[in-house]
Amino acid sequence: MYDLEILQDPYASEDLEAIRAINQENIPEVSDIESIERLRQLIEWSSHLIIIRGSEIAGFIILMQENQDYESLNYDFFNKKGEPFLYVDRVAIQENYQRKGLGKLIYNKVIEIGKKLDVNITCEVNTIPRNTPSLAFHAGFGFEEVGTKNYGDHSVVYLTKFLRS
């Protein structure tokens, strides 16, 4: 049995350590979080920090709304559009919990939040190196391609789940 929890400040240090460890074991699908202090900064910019907990934290997602000081070029792609959105900054699940429906569980919650806020859900997925499972996952949820970006060492596709009325 797994529960979704929207974590609130103050955050338990063991929760933050577990979140960072899950993030680090999911590189390169997610980017590095070099320290707990950097994780705290990401959380400060976020609108929602949701974890999946069973006997331990199995995964997490960090969501951000528009107009934060976050220095991500991928976030900026959506921020420059001038429309409200909910950006999936990162989502990661421990390897031994993957392929058990937890991603669907957490994305259903994200879509519920997006509908309540009347915003689109946005994210990017690596195309080089190709993250085929994530591309298929997002396609299954109805995300549509809205742009691409080539960096020196990788490329991404920008995706949006249109929810705004």
mmCIF file with all atom_site columns, C-alpha atoms in Angstrom:
data_model
loop_
_atom_site.group_PDB
_atom_site.id
_atom_site.type_symbol
_atom_site.label_atom_id
_atom_site.label_alt_id
_atom_site.label_comp_id
_atom_site.label_asym_id
_atom_site.label_entity_id
_atom_site.label_seq_id
_atom_site.pdbx_PDB_ins_code
_atom_site.Cartn_x
_atom_site.Cartn_y
_atom_site.Cartn_z
_atom_site.occupancy
_atom_site.B_iso_or_equiv
_atom_site.pdbx_formal_charge
_atom_site.auth_seq_id
_atom_site.auth_comp_id
_atom_site.auth_asym_id
_atom_site.auth_atom_id
_atom_site.pdbx_PDB_model_num
ATOM 1   C CA . MET A 1 1   ? 0.000   0.000  0.000   1.00 0.00 ? 1   MET A CA 1
ATOM 2   C CA . TYR A 1 2   ? 1.328   3.401  -0.996  1.00 0.00 ? 2   TYR A CA 1
ATOM 3   C CA . ASP A 1 3   ? 0.191   6.833  0.101   1.00 0.00 ? 3   ASP A CA 1
ATOM 4   C CA . LEU A 1 4   ? 0.722   10.164 -1.613  1.00 0.00 ? 4   LEU A CA 1
ATOM 5   C CA . GLU A 1 5   ? 1.764   12.939 0.741   1.00 0.00 ? 5   GLU A CA 1
ATOM 6   C CA . ILE A 1 6   ? 2.115   16.611 -0.079  1.00 0.00 ? 6   ILE A CA 1
ATOM 7   C CA . LEU A 1 7   ? 4.994   17.524 2.184   1.00 0.00 ? 7   LEU A CA 1
ATOM 8   C CA . GLN A 1 8   ? 4.918   20.794 4.086   1.00 0.00 ? 8   GLN A CA 1
ATOM 9   C CA . ASP A 1 9   ? 7.698   22.754 5.760   1.00 0.00 ? 9   ASP A CA 1
ATOM 10  C CA . PRO A 1 10  ? 9.327   21.930 8.153   1.00 0.00 ? 10  PRO A CA 1
ATOM 11  C CA . TYR A 1 11  ? 10.719  18.943 6.276   1.00 0.00 ? 11  TYR A CA 1
ATOM 12  C CA . ALA A 1 12  ? 12.228  16.022 8.155   1.00 0.00 ? 12  ALA A CA 1
ATOM 13  C CA . SER A 1 13  ? 15.925  15.716 7.357   1.00 0.00 ? 13  SER A CA 1
ATOM 14  C CA . GLU A 1 14  ? 15.540  11.976 6.719   1.00 0.00 ? 14  GLU A CA 1
ATOM 15  C CA . ASP A 1 15  ? 12.841  12.743 4.109   1.00 0.00 ? 15  ASP A CA 1
ATOM 16  C CA . LEU A 1 16  ? 15.118  15.227 2.356   1.00 0.00 ? 16  LEU A CA 1
ATOM 17  C CA . GLU A 1 17  ? 18.007  12.767 2.399   1.00 0.00 ? 17  GLU A CA 1
ATOM 18  C CA . ALA A 1 18  ? 15.761  10.035 0.933   1.00 0.00 ? 18  ALA A CA 1
ATOM 19  C CA . ILE A 1 19  ? 14.466  12.380 -1.791  1.00 0.00 ? 19  ILE A CA 1
ATOM 20  C CA . ARG A 1 20  ? 17.996  13.418 -2.756  1.00 0.00 ? 20  ARG A CA 1
ATOM 21  C CA . ALA A 1 21  ? 19.198  9.787  -2.784  1.00 0.00 ? 21  ALA A CA 1
ATOM 22  C CA . ILE A 1 22  ? 16.324  8.778  -5.087  1.00 0.00 ? 22  ILE A CA 1
ATOM 23  C CA . ASN A 1 23  ? 17.133  11.720 -7.341  1.00 0.00 ? 23  ASN A CA 1
ATOM 24  C CA . GLN A 1 24  ? 20.806  10.810 -7.532  1.00 0.00 ? 24  GLN A CA 1
ATOM 25  C CA . GLU A 1 25  ? 20.119  7.179  -8.437  1.00 0.00 ? 25  GLU A CA 1
ATOM 26  C CA . ASN A 1 26  ? 17.907  8.370  -11.321 1.00 0.00 ? 26  ASN A CA 1
ATOM 27  C CA . ILE A 1 27  ? 20.562  10.480 -13.086 1.00 0.00 ? 27  ILE A CA 1
ATOM 28  C CA . PRO A 1 28  ? 20.637  11.105 -16.126 1.00 0.00 ? 28  PRO A CA 1
ATOM 29  C CA . GLU A 1 29  ? 16.824  10.933 -16.369 1.00 0.00 ? 29  GLU A CA 1
ATOM 30  C CA . VAL A 1 30  ? 16.835  13.768 -13.813 1.00 0.00 ? 30  VAL A CA 1
ATOM 31  C CA . SER A 1 31  ? 19.558  16.291 -13.199 1.00 0.00 ? 31  SER A CA 1
ATOM 32  C CA . ASP A 1 32  ? 21.960  16.246 -10.277 1.00 0.00 ? 32  ASP A CA 1
ATOM 33  C CA . ILE A 1 33  ? 21.024  17.806 -6.942  1.00 0.00 ? 33  ILE A CA 1
ATOM 34  C CA . GLU A 1 34  ? 24.488  18.511 -5.629  1.00 0.00 ? 34  GLU A CA 1
ATOM 35  C CA . SER A 1 35  ? 23.510  19.005 -1.964  1.00 0.00 ? 35  SER A CA 1
ATOM 36  C CA . ILE A 1 36  ? 20.681  19.056 0.560   1.00 0.00 ? 36  ILE A CA 1
ATOM 37  C CA . GLU A 1 37  ? 20.946  22.859 0.477   1.00 0.00 ? 37  GLU A CA 1
ATOM 38  C CA . ARG A 1 38  ? 20.257  22.825 -3.273  1.00 0.00 ? 38  ARG A CA 1
ATOM 39  C CA . LEU A 1 39  ? 17.291  20.505 -2.693  1.00 0.00 ? 39  LEU A CA 1
ATOM 40  C CA . ARG A 1 40  ? 15.941  22.944 -0.107  1.00 0.00 ? 40  ARG A CA 1
ATOM 41  C CA . GLN A 1 41  ? 16.263  25.747 -2.678  1.00 0.00 ? 41  GLN A CA 1
ATOM 42  C CA . LEU A 1 42  ? 14.340  23.749 -5.294  1.00 0.00 ? 42  LEU A CA 1
ATOM 43  C CA . ILE A 1 43  ? 11.636  23.041 -2.729  1.00 0.00 ? 43  ILE A CA 1
ATOM 44  C CA . GLU A 1 44  ? 11.470  26.732 -1.800  1.00 0.00 ? 44  GLU A CA 1
ATOM 45  C CA . TRP A 1 45  ? 10.673  27.582 -5.448  1.00 0.00 ? 45  TRP A CA 1
ATOM 46  C CA . SER A 1 46  ? 8.206   24.716 -5.746  1.00 0.00 ? 46  SER A CA 1
ATOM 47  C CA . SER A 1 47  ? 4.472   24.882 -5.336  1.00 0.00 ? 47  SER A CA 1
ATOM 48  C CA . HIS A 1 48  ? 4.160   21.192 -4.454  1.00 0.00 ? 48  HIS A CA 1
ATOM 49  C CA . LEU A 1 49  ? 6.494   18.505 -3.160  1.00 0.00 ? 49  LEU A CA 1
ATOM 50  C CA . ILE A 1 50  ? 4.696   15.181 -3.318  1.00 0.00 ? 50  ILE A CA 1
ATOM 51  C CA . ILE A 1 51  ? 6.135   11.899 -2.123  1.00 0.00 ? 51  ILE A CA 1
ATOM 52  C CA . ILE A 1 52  ? 4.985   8.315  -2.494  1.00 0.00 ? 52  ILE A CA 1
ATOM 53  C CA . ARG A 1 53  ? 5.447   6.490  0.775   1.00 0.00 ? 53  ARG A CA 1
ATOM 54  C CA . GLY A 1 54  ? 5.013   2.850  1.633   1.00 0.00 ? 54  GLY A CA 1
ATOM 55  C CA . SER A 1 55  ? 7.353   1.466  4.262   1.00 0.00 ? 55  SER A CA 1
ATOM 56  C CA . GLU A 1 56  ? 9.800   4.118  2.966   1.00 0.00 ? 56  GLU A CA 1
ATOM 57  C CA . ILE A 1 57  ? 9.796   6.934  0.440   1.00 0.00 ? 57  ILE A CA 1
ATOM 58  C CA . ALA A 1 58  ? 9.482   5.198  -2.923  1.00 0.00 ? 58  ALA A CA 1
ATOM 59  C CA . GLY A 1 59  ? 9.477   8.300  -5.117  1.00 0.00 ? 59  GLY A CA 1
ATOM 60  C CA . PHE A 1 60  ? 8.769   12.003 -5.382  1.00 0.00 ? 60  PHE A CA 1
ATOM 61  C CA . ILE A 1 61  ? 7.805   14.825 -7.695  1.00 0.00 ? 61  ILE A CA 1
ATOM 62  C CA . ILE A 1 62  ? 8.662   18.526 -7.469  1.00 0.00 ? 62  ILE A CA 1
ATOM 63  C CA . LEU A 1 63  ? 6.226   20.913 -9.171  1.00 0.00 ? 63  LEU A CA 1
ATOM 64  C CA . MET A 1 64  ? 6.702   24.618 -9.849  1.00 0.00 ? 64  MET A CA 1
ATOM 65  C CA . GLN A 1 65  ? 4.345   27.293 -11.004 1.00 0.00 ? 65  GLN A CA 1
ATOM 66  C CA . GLU A 1 66  ? 5.276   30.219 -13.194 1.00 0.00 ? 66  GLU A CA 1
ATOM 67  C CA . ASN A 1 67  ? 7.382   33.283 -12.290 1.00 0.00 ? 67  ASN A CA 1
ATOM 68  C CA . GLN A 1 68  ? 9.892   31.665 -9.946  1.00 0.00 ? 68  GLN A CA 1
ATOM 69  C CA . ASP A 1 69  ? 13.569  32.683 -9.896  1.00 0.00 ? 69  ASP A CA 1
ATOM 70  C CA . TYR A 1 70  ? 14.555  29.170 -10.956 1.00 0.00 ? 70  TYR A CA 1
ATOM 71  C CA . GLU A 1 71  ? 17.510  29.405 -13.350 1.00 0.00 ? 71  GLU A CA 1
ATOM 72  C CA . SER A 1 72  ? 16.559  26.418 -15.519 1.00 0.00 ? 72  SER A CA 1
ATOM 73  C CA . LEU A 1 73  ? 16.523  26.965 -19.285 1.00 0.00 ? 73  LEU A CA 1
ATOM 74  C CA . ASN A 1 74  ? 13.839  24.293 -19.575 1.00 0.00 ? 74  ASN A CA 1
ATOM 75  C CA . TYR A 1 75  ? 11.641  26.022 -16.985 1.00 0.00 ? 75  TYR A CA 1
ATOM 76  C CA . ASP A 1 76  ? 12.263  29.332 -18.784 1.00 0.00 ? 76  ASP A CA 1
ATOM 77  C CA . PHE A 1 77  ? 10.915  27.857 -22.030 1.00 0.00 ? 77  PHE A CA 1
ATOM 78  C CA . PHE A 1 78  ? 7.474   27.629 -20.416 1.00 0.00 ? 78  PHE A CA 1
ATOM 79  C CA . ASN A 1 79  ? 7.812   30.726 -18.222 1.00 0.00 ? 79  ASN A CA 1
ATOM 80  C CA . LYS A 1 80  ? 8.421   32.970 -21.238 1.00 0.00 ? 80  LYS A CA 1
ATOM 81  C CA . LYS A 1 81  ? 5.036   32.029 -22.686 1.00 0.00 ? 81  LYS A CA 1
ATOM 82  C CA . GLY A 1 82  ? 3.320   34.207 -20.061 1.00 0.00 ? 82  GLY A CA 1
ATOM 83  C CA . GLU A 1 83  ? 0.605   31.674 -19.244 1.00 0.00 ? 83  GLU A CA 1
ATOM 84  C CA . PRO A 1 84  ? -0.047  29.897 -15.940 1.00 0.00 ? 84  PRO A CA 1
ATOM 85  C CA . PHE A 1 85  ? 1.412   26.397 -15.735 1.00 0.00 ? 85  PHE A CA 1
ATOM 86  C CA . LEU A 1 86  ? 2.499   23.654 -13.385 1.00 0.00 ? 86  LEU A CA 1
ATOM 87  C CA . TYR A 1 87  ? 6.005   22.500 -14.304 1.00 0.00 ? 87  TYR A CA 1
ATOM 88  C CA . VAL A 1 88  ? 7.251   19.020 -13.468 1.00 0.00 ? 88  VAL A CA 1
ATOM 89  C CA . ASP A 1 89  ? 10.757  19.937 -12.403 1.00 0.00 ? 89  ASP A CA 1
ATOM 90  C CA . ARG A 1 90  ? 11.625  16.354 -11.590 1.00 0.00 ? 90  ARG A CA 1
ATOM 91  C CA . VAL A 1 91  ? 9.979   13.068 -10.822 1.00 0.00 ? 91  VAL A CA 1
ATOM 92  C CA . ALA A 1 92  ? 11.896  10.000 -9.701  1.00 0.00 ? 92  ALA A CA 1
ATOM 93  C CA . ILE A 1 93  ? 11.044  6.588  -8.311  1.00 0.00 ? 93  ILE A CA 1
ATOM 94  C CA . GLN A 1 94  ? 13.424  4.170  -6.612  1.00 0.00 ? 94  GLN A CA 1
ATOM 95  C CA . GLU A 1 95  ? 14.465  1.407  -8.981  1.00 0.00 ? 95  GLU A CA 1
ATOM 96  C CA . ASN A 1 96  ? 12.919  -1.409 -6.925  1.00 0.00 ? 96  ASN A CA 1
ATOM 97  C CA . TYR A 1 97  ? 9.533   0.424  -7.010  1.00 0.00 ? 97  TYR A CA 1
ATOM 98  C CA . GLN A 1 98  ? 9.510   1.175  -10.742 1.00 0.00 ? 98  GLN A CA 1
ATOM 99  C CA . ARG A 1 99  ? 6.990   -0.438 -13.097 1.00 0.00 ? 99  ARG A CA 1
ATOM 100 C CA . LYS A 1 100 ? 4.444   -0.834 -10.278 1.00 0.00 ? 100 LYS A CA 1
ATOM 101 C CA . GLY A 1 101 ? 2.040   1.951  -11.244 1.00 0.00 ? 101 GLY A CA 1
ATOM 102 C CA . LEU A 1 102 ? 3.493   4.600  -8.938  1.00 0.00 ? 102 LEU A CA 1
ATOM 103 C CA . GLY A 1 103 ? 4.198   7.003  -11.799 1.00 0.00 ? 103 GLY A CA 1
ATOM 104 C CA . LYS A 1 104 ? 0.554   6.800  -12.841 1.00 0.00 ? 104 LYS A CA 1
ATOM 105 C CA . LEU A 1 105 ? -0.535  7.312  -9.244  1.00 0.00 ? 105 LEU A CA 1
ATOM 106 C CA . ILE A 1 106 ? 1.519   10.472 -8.886  1.00 0.00 ? 106 ILE A CA 1
ATOM 107 C CA . TYR A 1 107 ? 0.614   11.866 -12.333 1.00 0.00 ? 107 TYR A CA 1
ATOM 108 C CA . ASN A 1 108 ? -3.096  11.390 -11.659 1.00 0.00 ? 108 ASN A CA 1
ATOM 109 C CA . LYS A 1 109 ? -2.588  13.583 -8.569  1.00 0.00 ? 109 LYS A CA 1
ATOM 110 C CA . VAL A 1 110 ? -0.645  16.169 -10.609 1.00 0.00 ? 110 VAL A CA 1
ATOM 111 C CA . ILE A 1 111 ? -3.447  16.350 -13.173 1.00 0.00 ? 111 ILE A CA 1
ATOM 112 C CA . GLU A 1 112 ? -5.994  16.734 -10.371 1.00 0.00 ? 112 GLU A CA 1
ATOM 113 C CA . ILE A 1 113 ? -3.963  19.651 -8.968  1.00 0.00 ? 113 ILE A CA 1
ATOM 114 C CA . GLY A 1 114 ? -3.618  21.175 -12.458 1.00 0.00 ? 114 GLY A CA 1
ATOM 115 C CA . LYS A 1 115 ? -7.368  21.045 -12.985 1.00 0.00 ? 115 LYS A CA 1
ATOM 116 C CA . LYS A 1 116 ? -8.026  22.692 -9.604  1.00 0.00 ? 116 LYS A CA 1
ATOM 117 C CA . LEU A 1 117 ? -5.524  25.456 -10.431 1.00 0.00 ? 117 LEU A CA 1
ATOM 118 C CA . ASP A 1 118 ? -6.797  25.707 -14.048 1.00 0.00 ? 118 ASP A CA 1
ATOM 119 C CA . VAL A 1 119 ? -3.266  25.402 -15.460 1.00 0.00 ? 119 VAL A CA 1
ATOM 120 C CA . ASN A 1 120 ? -1.537  23.234 -18.029 1.00 0.00 ? 120 ASN A CA 1
ATOM 121 C CA . ILE A 1 121 ? 1.012   20.650 -16.897 1.00 0.00 ? 121 ILE A CA 1
ATOM 122 C CA . THR A 1 122 ? 4.441   21.060 -18.522 1.00 0.00 ? 122 THR A CA 1
ATOM 123 C CA . CYS A 1 123 ? 7.703   19.142 -18.580 1.00 0.00 ? 123 CYS A CA 1
ATOM 124 C CA . GLU A 1 124 ? 10.645  18.165 -20.736 1.00 0.00 ? 124 GLU A CA 1
ATOM 125 C CA . VAL A 1 125 ? 11.988  14.717 -21.543 1.00 0.00 ? 125 VAL A CA 1
ATOM 126 C CA . ASN A 1 126 ? 15.415  13.791 -22.872 1.00 0.00 ? 126 ASN A CA 1
ATOM 127 C CA . THR A 1 127 ? 15.552  12.779 -26.514 1.00 0.00 ? 127 THR A CA 1
ATOM 128 C CA . ILE A 1 128 ? 19.374  12.498 -26.515 1.00 0.00 ? 128 ILE A CA 1
ATOM 129 C CA . PRO A 1 129 ? 20.026  10.317 -24.638 1.00 0.00 ? 129 PRO A CA 1
ATOM 130 C CA . ARG A 1 130 ? 16.569  9.044  -25.500 1.00 0.00 ? 130 ARG A CA 1
ATOM 131 C CA . ASN A 1 131 ? 14.292  8.380  -22.540 1.00 0.00 ? 131 ASN A CA 1
ATOM 132 C CA . THR A 1 132 ? 11.851  6.116  -24.395 1.00 0.00 ? 132 THR A CA 1
ATOM 133 C CA . PRO A 1 133 ? 9.929   4.951  -21.288 1.00 0.00 ? 133 PRO A CA 1
ATOM 134 C CA . SER A 1 134 ? 9.259   8.545  -20.215 1.00 0.00 ? 134 SER A CA 1
ATOM 135 C CA . LEU A 1 135 ? 8.231   9.609  -23.723 1.00 0.00 ? 135 LEU A CA 1
ATOM 136 C CA . ALA A 1 136 ? 5.745   6.721  -23.913 1.00 0.00 ? 136 ALA A CA 1
ATOM 137 C CA . PHE A 1 137 ? 4.497   7.419  -20.383 1.00 0.00 ? 137 PHE A CA 1
ATOM 138 C CA . HIS A 1 138 ? 3.773   11.077 -21.139 1.00 0.00 ? 138 HIS A CA 1
ATOM 139 C CA . ALA A 1 139 ? 2.145   10.223 -24.477 1.00 0.00 ? 139 ALA A CA 1
ATOM 140 C CA . GLY A 1 140 ? -0.162  7.859  -22.582 1.00 0.00 ? 140 GLY A CA 1
ATOM 141 C CA . PHE A 1 141 ? -1.271  10.788 -20.412 1.00 0.00 ? 141 PHE A CA 1
ATOM 142 C CA . GLY A 1 142 ? -1.989  12.947 -23.459 1.00 0.00 ? 142 GLY A CA 1
ATOM 143 C CA . PHE A 1 143 ? 1.043   15.238 -23.313 1.00 0.00 ? 143 PHE A CA 1
ATOM 144 C CA . GLU A 1 144 ? 1.759   16.992 -26.612 1.00 0.00 ? 144 GLU A CA 1
ATOM 145 C CA . GLU A 1 145 ? 5.058   18.217 -28.041 1.00 0.00 ? 145 GLU A CA 1
ATOM 146 C CA . VAL A 1 146 ? 5.339   22.017 -27.931 1.00 0.00 ? 146 VAL A CA 1
ATOM 147 C CA . GLY A 1 147 ? 9.046   22.485 -28.686 1.00 0.00 ? 147 GLY A CA 1
ATOM 148 C CA . THR A 1 148 ? 12.553  21.059 -28.646 1.00 0.00 ? 148 THR A CA 1
ATOM 149 C CA . LYS A 1 149 ? 15.985  22.202 -27.500 1.00 0.00 ? 149 LYS A CA 1
ATOM 150 C CA . ASN A 1 150 ? 19.433  20.907 -28.384 1.00 0.00 ? 150 ASN A CA 1
ATOM 151 C CA . TYR A 1 151 ? 22.182  21.415 -25.824 1.00 0.00 ? 151 TYR A CA 1
ATOM 152 C CA . GLY A 1 152 ? 25.813  20.475 -26.296 1.00 0.00 ? 152 GLY A CA 1
ATOM 153 C CA . ASP A 1 153 ? 25.544  17.184 -24.431 1.00 0.00 ? 153 ASP A CA 1
ATOM 154 C CA . HIS A 1 154 ? 21.827  16.354 -24.653 1.00 0.00 ? 154 HIS A CA 1
ATOM 155 C CA . SER A 1 155 ? 18.517  17.284 -26.269 1.00 0.00 ? 155 SER A CA 1
ATOM 156 C CA . VAL A 1 156 ? 14.994  17.576 -24.885 1.00 0.00 ? 156 VAL A CA 1
ATOM 157 C CA . VAL A 1 157 ? 11.436  17.736 -26.101 1.00 0.00 ? 157 VAL A CA 1
ATOM 158 C CA . TYR A 1 158 ? 9.034   20.097 -24.333 1.00 0.00 ? 158 TYR A CA 1
ATOM 159 C CA . LEU A 1 159 ? 5.645   18.594 -23.514 1.00 0.00 ? 159 LEU A CA 1
ATOM 160 C CA . THR A 1 160 ? 2.332   20.025 -22.314 1.00 0.00 ? 160 THR A CA 1
ATOM 161 C CA . LYS A 1 161 ? -0.814  18.397 -20.990 1.00 0.00 ? 161 LYS A CA 1
ATOM 162 C CA . PHE A 1 162 ? -3.452  20.959 -21.911 1.00 0.00 ? 162 PHE A CA 1
ATOM 163 C CA . LEU A 1 163 ? -5.994  21.394 -19.084 1.00 0.00 ? 163 LEU A CA 1
ATOM 164 C CA . ARG A 1 164 ? -6.852  25.101 -19.073 1.00 0.00 ? 164 ARG A CA 1
ATOM 165 C CA . SER A 1 165 ? -10.457 25.931 -19.734 1.00 0.00 ? 165 SER A CA 1
#
